[in-house]
Coordinates of C-alpha atoms in Angstrom, one line a residue:
Chain X
A1 CA 132.9 119.5 116.9
L2 CA 131.1 117.6 119.7
V3 CA 127.7 118.2 118.0
N4 CA 129.0 117.0 114.6
H5 CA 130.5 113.9 116.2
C6 CA 127.2 113.1 118.0
L7 CA 125.2 113.5 114.9
S8 CA 127.5 111.3 112.8
H9 CA 127.4 108.7 115.5
F10 CA 123.7 108.9 115.7
E11 CA 123.4 108.4 112.0
S12 CA 125.6 105.3 112.1
S13 CA 123.6 102.3 111.2
T14 CA 122.8 100.6 114.5
L15 CA 122.1 103.7 116.6
Y16 CA 119.9 105.2 113.9
A17 CA 118.0 101.9 113.7
K18 CA 117.7 101.8 117.5
E19 CA 116.2 105.3 117.5
L20 CA 113.6 104.3 114.9
A21 CA 112.7 100.9 116.4
K22 CA 112.5 102.0 120.0
G23 CA 109.1 101.5 121.5
Q24 CA 107.7 100.0 118.3
H25 CA 105.6 96.8 118.6
W26 CA 106.8 94.0 116.3
V27 CA 104.9 90.8 115.8
I28 CA 106.9 87.9 114.4
T29 CA 105.6 84.4 113.5
A30 CA 108.2 81.6 113.8
G31 CA 108.6 77.9 113.5
P32 CA 106.5 75.3 111.8
T33 CA 102.8 74.6 112.3
R34 CA 101.4 71.2 113.1
E35 CA 98.1 70.2 111.4
P36 CA 96.5 67.3 113.3
I37 CA 95.4 64.2 111.4
D38 CA 94.1 62.4 114.5
P39 CA 95.1 62.6 118.2
V40 CA 98.6 61.2 117.5
R41 CA 99.5 62.1 113.9
Y42 CA 100.1 65.4 112.2
I43 CA 101.5 67.1 109.1
S44 CA 104.4 69.5 109.7
N45 CA 107.6 70.7 108.1
H46 CA 111.3 71.1 108.8
S47 CA 111.3 74.6 110.1
S48 CA 113.4 74.9 113.2
G49 CA 112.2 78.4 114.1
K50 CA 115.8 79.7 114.3
M51 CA 115.4 82.5 111.8
G52 CA 112.2 83.9 113.4
Y53 CA 113.8 83.7 116.8
A54 CA 116.9 85.4 115.6
L55 CA 114.8 88.2 114.1
A56 CA 112.9 88.6 117.4
S57 CA 116.2 88.8 119.3
A58 CA 117.6 91.4 116.8
A59 CA 114.4 93.5 116.9
S60 CA 114.3 93.4 120.7
K61 CA 118.0 94.5 120.9
L62 CA 117.0 97.6 118.9
G63 CA 114.5 98.4 121.6
A64 CA 111.3 97.1 119.9
N65 CA 108.6 95.4 122.0
V66 CA 108.5 92.0 120.3
T67 CA 105.8 89.3 120.4
I68 CA 106.7 85.9 118.8
I69 CA 103.8 83.8 117.7
S70 CA 105.5 80.5 117.8
G71 CA 104.8 77.0 116.4
P72 CA 106.3 74.0 118.3
V73 CA 110.1 74.6 118.5
T74 CA 112.8 73.6 121.0
L75 CA 114.3 77.1 121.3
P76 CA 114.4 79.4 124.4
T77 CA 112.5 82.6 124.2
P78 CA 114.9 85.5 123.4
D79 CA 115.5 88.0 126.2
G80 CA 112.8 90.6 126.5
C81 CA 110.4 89.0 124.0
Q82 CA 106.8 88.0 124.6
R83 CA 105.9 84.5 123.2
V84 CA 102.5 83.1 122.3
D85 CA 102.6 79.3 121.6
V86 CA 100.4 77.8 118.9
E87 CA 100.2 74.5 117.0
S88 CA 97.9 74.8 114.0
A89 CA 97.8 77.3 111.2
L90 CA 94.3 78.3 112.2
C91 CA 95.5 79.2 115.7
M92 CA 98.5 81.1 114.4
H93 CA 96.1 83.0 112.0
E94 CA 93.8 83.9 114.9
Q95 CA 96.7 85.2 117.1
A96 CA 98.3 87.1 114.2
L97 CA 95.0 88.9 113.3
A98 CA 94.5 89.7 116.9
L99 CA 98.0 91.2 117.4
A100 CA 98.8 92.7 114.0
P101 CA 96.4 95.7 114.0
Q102 CA 98.3 97.3 116.9
A103 CA 101.8 96.4 115.5
D104 CA 104.2 98.6 113.7
V105 CA 105.9 95.7 111.9
F106 CA 104.7 92.2 111.2
I107 CA 107.1 89.6 110.0
A108 CA 105.7 86.3 108.8
C109 CA 108.7 84.0 109.2
A110 CA 106.8 80.9 110.3
A111 CA 106.6 78.0 107.9
V112 CA 102.8 77.8 108.0
A113 CA 101.2 74.6 106.6
D114 CA 99.4 75.6 103.4
Y115 CA 96.8 72.9 104.0
R116 CA 95.1 71.4 107.0
I117 CA 93.3 68.1 107.2
A118 CA 89.7 68.5 106.1
Q119 CA 88.2 66.2 108.8
V120 CA 90.3 65.6 111.9
A121 CA 89.7 62.2 113.5
D122 CA 88.7 62.1 117.2
Q123 CA 90.4 58.7 117.7
K124 CA 93.7 57.3 116.4
I125 CA 92.9 56.0 112.9
K126 CA 93.4 52.2 112.7
K127 CA 95.6 51.0 109.8
T128 CA 93.0 48.6 108.3
N129 CA 93.5 49.4 104.7
D130 CA 96.6 49.1 102.4
E131 CA 96.0 52.5 101.1
M132 CA 94.7 55.7 102.6
T133 CA 93.7 59.1 101.4
I134 CA 94.0 62.3 103.4
N135 CA 91.8 65.1 102.1
L136 CA 93.3 68.6 102.7
V137 CA 91.8 72.1 102.5
K138 CA 93.7 75.3 102.2
N139 CA 94.6 77.2 105.3
P140 CA 93.9 80.9 105.5
D141 CA 96.9 83.0 104.2
I142 CA 98.1 84.7 107.4
V143 CA 100.5 87.3 105.9
A144 CA 98.0 88.2 103.1
D145 CA 95.2 88.7 105.6
V146 CA 97.5 90.9 107.8
A147 CA 98.4 93.0 104.7
K148 CA 94.6 93.5 104.0
L149 CA 94.1 95.1 107.4
A150 CA 92.9 98.7 107.4
S151 CA 95.6 99.4 110.0
K152 CA 98.2 97.4 108.2
P153 CA 101.6 97.2 109.8
F154 CA 104.8 97.2 107.7
T155 CA 104.3 93.7 106.5
V156 CA 107.2 91.3 105.7
G157 CA 106.8 87.9 104.2
F158 CA 109.2 85.0 103.6
A159 CA 109.5 82.8 100.6
A160 CA 111.2 79.4 101.1
E161 CA 111.6 78.0 97.6
T162 CA 113.4 75.2 96.0
Q163 CA 113.4 76.7 92.5
D164 CA 113.0 80.0 90.6
V165 CA 113.4 81.9 94.0
A166 CA 113.3 85.5 92.7
T167 CA 110.3 84.9 90.4
Y168 CA 108.2 83.3 93.1
A169 CA 109.2 85.9 95.7
K170 CA 108.4 89.0 93.6
D171 CA 105.1 87.5 92.5
K172 CA 104.2 86.8 96.2
L173 CA 105.2 90.3 97.2
A174 CA 102.8 91.9 94.6
R175 CA 99.9 89.4 94.9
K176 CA 99.8 89.6 98.7
N177 CA 100.3 93.4 99.0
L178 CA 103.4 93.0 101.1
D179 CA 105.9 95.7 101.9
M180 CA 108.9 93.4 101.7
I181 CA 109.7 89.8 101.1
A182 CA 112.8 87.8 102.1
A183 CA 113.4 84.9 99.9
N184 CA 115.8 82.0 100.4
D185 CA 116.6 78.9 98.4
V186 CA 116.0 76.0 100.9
S187 CA 117.5 73.6 98.4
A188 CA 120.9 75.3 98.6
E189 CA 123.6 73.7 100.8
G190 CA 124.3 75.2 104.2
Q191 CA 121.3 77.4 104.6
G192 CA 117.5 77.2 105.3
F193 CA 115.3 75.2 107.6
N194 CA 117.5 73.4 110.1
S195 CA 120.8 75.2 109.3
D196 CA 122.4 77.8 111.6
N197 CA 123.2 79.9 108.5
N198 CA 121.1 81.7 106.0
A199 CA 121.3 83.9 102.9
L200 CA 118.4 86.1 101.7
S201 CA 117.4 88.0 98.6
V202 CA 115.1 90.8 99.9
F203 CA 112.7 92.5 97.6
T204 CA 110.5 95.6 98.0
S205 CA 108.3 96.8 95.1
T206 CA 111.2 98.8 93.7
E207 CA 114.4 97.5 95.2
Q208 CA 116.4 94.3 95.8
F209 CA 118.9 93.7 98.6
D210 CA 121.1 90.7 99.0
I211 CA 122.1 89.5 102.4
S212 CA 124.9 87.0 101.9
L213 CA 125.4 83.7 103.7
A214 CA 126.1 84.2 107.4
S215 CA 124.8 83.0 110.8
K216 CA 121.1 83.5 111.2
G217 CA 121.9 85.9 114.0
Q218 CA 123.9 88.1 111.6
V219 CA 121.4 87.8 108.8
A220 CA 118.6 88.7 111.2
E221 CA 120.4 91.9 112.3
Q222 CA 120.8 93.0 108.7
L223 CA 117.2 92.2 107.8
V224 CA 115.8 94.0 110.9
S225 CA 117.9 97.0 110.2
L226 CA 116.7 97.0 106.6
I227 CA 113.1 96.8 107.7
V228 CA 113.5 99.7 110.1
K229 CA 114.9 101.9 107.4
Q230 CA 112.4 100.9 104.7
N231 CA 109.5 101.3 107.1
K232 CA 110.6 104.9 107.8
K233 CA 110.5 105.8 104.1
Chain Q
A1 CA 126.3 31.3 155.7
L2 CA 128.3 33.3 153.2
V3 CA 127.1 31.1 150.3
N4 CA 123.5 31.5 151.3
H5 CA 123.9 35.3 151.6
C6 CA 125.5 35.5 148.2
L7 CA 122.8 33.3 146.6
S8 CA 119.9 35.3 148.1
H9 CA 121.7 38.5 147.0
F10 CA 122.2 37.1 143.6
E11 CA 118.6 36.3 143.3
S12 CA 117.5 39.7 144.3
S13 CA 115.7 41.3 141.4
T14 CA 118.3 43.7 139.9
L15 CA 121.4 41.5 140.3
Y16 CA 119.6 38.6 138.9
A17 CA 118.5 40.6 135.9
K18 CA 122.0 41.9 135.5
E19 CA 123.4 38.5 135.3
L20 CA 120.9 37.5 132.7
A21 CA 121.2 40.6 130.5
K22 CA 125.0 40.9 130.7
G23 CA 126.5 40.8 127.2
Q24 CA 123.2 40.4 125.5
H25 CA 122.5 42.6 122.4
W26 CA 119.3 44.6 122.6
V27 CA 117.9 46.6 119.7
I28 CA 115.4 49.3 120.6
T29 CA 113.5 51.5 118.1
A30 CA 112.6 54.9 119.5
G31 CA 111.0 58.2 118.6
P32 CA 108.7 59.1 115.7
T33 CA 109.3 58.6 112.0
R34 CA 108.9 61.3 109.4
E35 CA 107.3 60.5 106.1
P36 CA 108.3 63.1 103.4
I37 CA 105.6 64.7 101.4
D38 CA 108.0 67.0 99.5
P39 CA 111.4 68.5 100.3
V40 CA 109.9 70.6 103.1
R41 CA 106.8 68.9 104.4
Y42 CA 106.3 65.6 106.2
I43 CA 103.8 63.6 108.2
S44 CA 104.9 62.7 111.7
N45 CA 103.5 62.1 115.2
H46 CA 103.9 63.3 118.8
S47 CA 106.4 60.7 120.0
S48 CA 109.2 62.3 122.0
G49 CA 111.4 59.2 122.1
K50 CA 111.6 59.4 125.9
M51 CA 110.2 55.9 126.6
G52 CA 112.5 54.2 124.1
Y53 CA 115.5 56.1 125.4
A54 CA 114.6 55.2 129.0
L55 CA 114.4 51.6 128.0
A56 CA 117.8 51.8 126.3
S57 CA 119.3 53.4 129.4
A58 CA 117.8 50.8 131.7
A59 CA 118.9 47.8 129.5
S60 CA 122.4 49.3 129.3
K61 CA 122.6 49.7 133.0
L62 CA 121.9 45.9 133.3
G63 CA 125.0 45.3 131.1
A64 CA 123.3 44.7 127.8
N65 CA 124.9 46.1 124.6
V66 CA 122.1 48.4 123.3
T67 CA 121.6 49.8 119.8
I68 CA 118.9 52.5 119.5
I69 CA 117.4 52.9 116.0
S70 CA 116.2 56.4 116.5
G71 CA 113.7 58.7 114.7
P72 CA 114.3 62.4 114.9
V73 CA 114.3 63.4 118.6
T74 CA 116.0 66.0 120.7
L75 CA 117.4 63.6 123.4
P76 CA 121.0 62.8 124.2
T77 CA 122.1 59.2 123.5
P78 CA 122.2 57.3 126.9
D79 CA 125.6 56.4 128.2
G80 CA 127.0 53.2 126.7
C81 CA 124.4 52.9 123.9
Q82 CA 125.0 52.8 120.2
R83 CA 122.6 55.0 118.1
V84 CA 121.6 54.7 114.5
D85 CA 119.6 57.8 113.2
V86 CA 116.8 57.3 110.7
E87 CA 113.9 59.5 109.4
S88 CA 111.4 57.4 107.5
A89 CA 109.7 54.1 108.4
L90 CA 111.3 52.5 105.4
C91 CA 114.8 53.3 106.7
M92 CA 113.9 52.2 110.2
H93 CA 112.6 48.9 108.8
E94 CA 115.8 48.4 106.9
Q95 CA 118.0 49.0 109.9
A96 CA 115.8 46.9 112.2
L97 CA 115.9 43.9 109.8
A98 CA 119.7 44.3 109.5
L99 CA 120.3 44.3 113.3
A100 CA 117.5 42.1 114.7
P101 CA 118.8 38.7 113.5
Q102 CA 121.8 39.0 115.8
A103 CA 119.9 40.5 118.7
D104 CA 118.7 38.8 121.9
V105 CA 115.9 41.2 122.5
F106 CA 114.1 43.6 120.1
I107 CA 111.8 46.3 121.5
A108 CA 109.7 48.2 119.0
C109 CA 109.1 51.4 121.0
A110 CA 109.2 53.8 118.0
A111 CA 105.9 55.4 116.9
V112 CA 106.4 54.3 113.3
A113 CA 104.1 55.9 110.7
D114 CA 101.7 53.3 109.4
Y115 CA 101.5 55.0 106.0
R116 CA 104.0 56.8 103.8
I117 CA 103.2 59.2 100.9
A118 CA 102.7 57.2 97.7
Q119 CA 104.6 59.6 95.5
V120 CA 107.0 62.0 97.2
A121 CA 107.4 65.3 95.3
D122 CA 110.9 66.4 94.2
Q123 CA 110.1 70.1 94.5
K124 CA 108.0 71.9 97.1
I125 CA 104.4 71.5 96.1
K126 CA 102.8 74.9 95.2
K127 CA 99.5 75.6 96.8
T128 CA 97.6 76.3 93.7
N129 CA 94.4 74.5 94.6
D130 CA 91.8 75.1 97.3
E131 CA 91.8 71.4 98.1
M132 CA 94.5 68.7 97.9
T133 CA 94.6 65.0 98.4
I134 CA 97.5 63.0 99.7
N135 CA 97.6 59.4 98.7
L136 CA 99.2 57.1 101.2
V137 CA 100.4 53.5 101.1
K138 CA 101.0 51.2 104.0
N139 CA 104.5 51.0 105.5
P140 CA 106.1 47.6 106.2
D141 CA 105.3 46.4 109.7
I142 CA 108.7 46.5 111.4
V143 CA 107.9 44.5 114.6
A144 CA 105.9 41.9 112.7
D145 CA 108.7 41.4 110.2
V146 CA 111.2 41.0 113.0
A147 CA 108.9 38.4 114.7
K148 CA 108.9 36.4 111.4
L149 CA 112.7 36.0 111.4
A150 CA 114.1 32.5 111.6
S151 CA 116.4 33.7 114.3
K152 CA 113.8 35.7 116.0
P153 CA 114.9 37.7 119.1
F154 CA 112.6 38.1 122.1
T155 CA 110.3 40.5 120.4
V156 CA 108.4 43.2 122.4
G157 CA 105.9 45.5 120.7
F158 CA 104.2 48.6 122.0
A159 CA 100.5 49.6 121.5
A160 CA 99.6 53.3 121.9
E161 CA 95.9 53.4 121.9
T162 CA 93.1 55.9 122.6
Q163 CA 90.4 53.3 123.2
D164 CA 89.9 49.6 124.1
V165 CA 93.6 49.4 125.0
A166 CA 93.7 45.8 126.3
T167 CA 91.6 44.4 123.4
Y168 CA 93.8 46.0 120.7
A169 CA 97.0 45.1 122.5
K170 CA 96.2 41.4 122.9
D171 CA 95.0 41.2 119.3
K172 CA 98.3 42.8 118.2
L173 CA 100.4 40.4 120.3
A174 CA 98.8 37.3 118.7
R175 CA 98.5 38.6 115.1
K176 CA 102.1 39.7 115.0
N177 CA 103.6 36.7 116.8
L178 CA 105.1 38.9 119.5
D179 CA 106.5 37.6 122.8
M180 CA 105.3 40.6 124.8
I181 CA 103.3 43.8 124.2
A182 CA 103.3 46.9 126.4
A183 CA 100.2 48.9 126.0
N184 CA 99.4 52.4 127.1
D185 CA 96.4 54.7 126.8
V186 CA 97.7 57.8 125.2
S187 CA 94.4 59.6 125.8
A188 CA 94.8 59.3 129.6
E189 CA 96.1 62.4 131.4
G190 CA 99.7 62.6 132.5
Q191 CA 101.2 59.7 130.5
G192 CA 102.1 58.9 126.9
F193 CA 103.8 60.7 124.1
N194 CA 105.2 63.9 125.4
S195 CA 104.9 63.2 129.1
D196 CA 107.7 62.4 131.4
N197 CA 105.5 59.7 133.0
N198 CA 103.9 56.5 131.8
A199 CA 101.8 53.6 132.9
L200 CA 101.8 50.3 131.0
S201 CA 99.7 47.1 130.8
V202 CA 102.0 44.4 129.7
F203 CA 100.8 41.2 128.1
T204 CA 102.4 37.9 127.1
S205 CA 100.3 35.1 125.6
T206 CA 99.5 33.8 129.1
E207 CA 100.0 36.6 131.6
Q208 CA 99.3 40.3 132.3
F209 CA 101.5 42.6 134.3
D210 CA 100.5 46.2 135.2
I211 CA 103.2 48.8 135.7
S212 CA 101.6 51.7 137.4
L213 CA 102.1 55.4 136.7
A214 CA 105.7 56.5 137.4
S215 CA 108.5 58.3 135.6
K216 CA 109.5 56.8 132.3
G217 CA 112.8 55.9 133.8
Q218 CA 111.2 53.9 136.6
V219 CA 108.7 52.3 134.2
A220 CA 111.5 51.4 131.9
E221 CA 113.5 49.7 134.7
Q222 CA 110.4 47.6 135.5
L223 CA 109.7 46.7 131.9
V224 CA 113.3 45.8 131.2
S225 CA 113.5 43.6 134.2
L226 CA 110.3 41.9 133.2
I227 CA 111.6 41.3 129.7
V228 CA 114.8 39.7 131.1
K229 CA 112.9 37.3 133.2
Q230 CA 110.3 36.4 130.6
N231 CA 113.0 35.9 128.0
K232 CA 114.7 33.4 130.3
K233 CA 111.6 31.3 130.6

C-alpha cells in the first residue's frame, strides 16, 4: 500500500514534472530589445518581461538550472536563476546561440525587434529636417537559428499577434522547425505585454492545448509543466 | 536686533526662494515620450525622468504647486505634486499648452521625441521584407510653443547634447525665445539620462551659471533656486 501511494504521488503532475526537469538546463529569453538609432534614441516595444520571468521562476522551482537572457526590464531576477543582460537583438542572438547548444529547453519569450537600424549614428541626430527616414534591416531570427542547431534543445517559440492568432502561430511553428509555440492575442483586453495576466493557445505539430486567462505566474507553471511532459515524449 | 536677524535669515538663499515660489504654479515635463510604430512597437529614448522628478520635488519643497506632465517612467510621484501621464509627444504638447498659460514657471525637462511615425499601423507589422523604411514627421516643439504664448510663463528648456554643448544650448535659447536653458553633455561619464547624477551649464540671454556634478536632487535644488531668482528679476 505504501509503494502504491508513493507511485501515485510521484506521478501526480508537479512531482512528476520535478523529477523530469531536475538538473536540466533551461535558457529563456525575456523582455524587449532596444535597437539604437543614435546615442539617445532607440526602437523598442511594450514587452514588460513578466511572462519570461514567470517561466524562469516556474522552471527553477521544478529544479531546472535556468539562465534568463534578458532585455531591459525593471524586474528582479527570480530566485536561483542566472541572468545575462542584453540590449539589442544582435546581442541577444549572440548569447542565445552561445548558450542554447548545451541547453535541454530553449524558450524564446523575448519580444525581439524584427528590424534594427541599418546605420546607427555616432552622435545624436539633429532635427534639421521636417521629415526623416529610418532605414531598417532585418535582425537574425533567434528562435529559428536555435532550432537549426545540430544539438537542438526542445525549442519553444512565442507568437504575440493582434489578428488570426492560431493561423500565424501554426505557420511559425512549422516554418521555424519549433517543437512548441505559445500564442497569445495581445489585442485582447487584460492579457499580454504589460498585463499581469495572460492566456495562451499552445501548439505542437500534432496537438493544441489552451491555457485559460490567469496570472502570468499560474500560466507559466502550466506551460512549463506542459513543456516538461512534451519534451519527454 | 531681532528685525535685523529676521531680515538676514529671510534673505538667506532657501527662505528667500521659498517666499518667492510659494503659491506659484510650476509645470514640469519629465521622462521620455513613446512614438507608436504599430500596436506593439515604438520609438523612445533613454530618459529615466529622474531629473524632471527631482525638479518637481525641489519646487514643491519651496511651496510651489507643481504639475508634472510625465512620459512613461517607473518613478513614484513626488510628495505634493500633481501628475498627468502621457505617452506620445503630441499628447504631451496638448497637455503642456493647456496648462502653461496659467503657470508661473514652465520647465521642459522631458526628452520629447523630435519625430513621430508618419503613418501608425493599426495591426502589428509583419516582417515580410528584409528591409523596411519608417517615415517620420517632425513633432511640434513643445517648449518653443509655450514660449510663444501671450501669457508666457518663465520658460526653461533643456539641451541634452553629445557635442558642442554650449553652442547648441545658446542657439536653442535664442531661437526658441526661452528665458533659461540648462545644458548637459549626455556623452560625459557619470551624468545624464539614466544616471543618478548630473552637471549642468545654465544660460540666460546674458549670464552663464555652472552647476557642478552632484546628485540629481542637489542639482535640482540649485536649478530651482536659480529659476526662482531669475524669474523675479
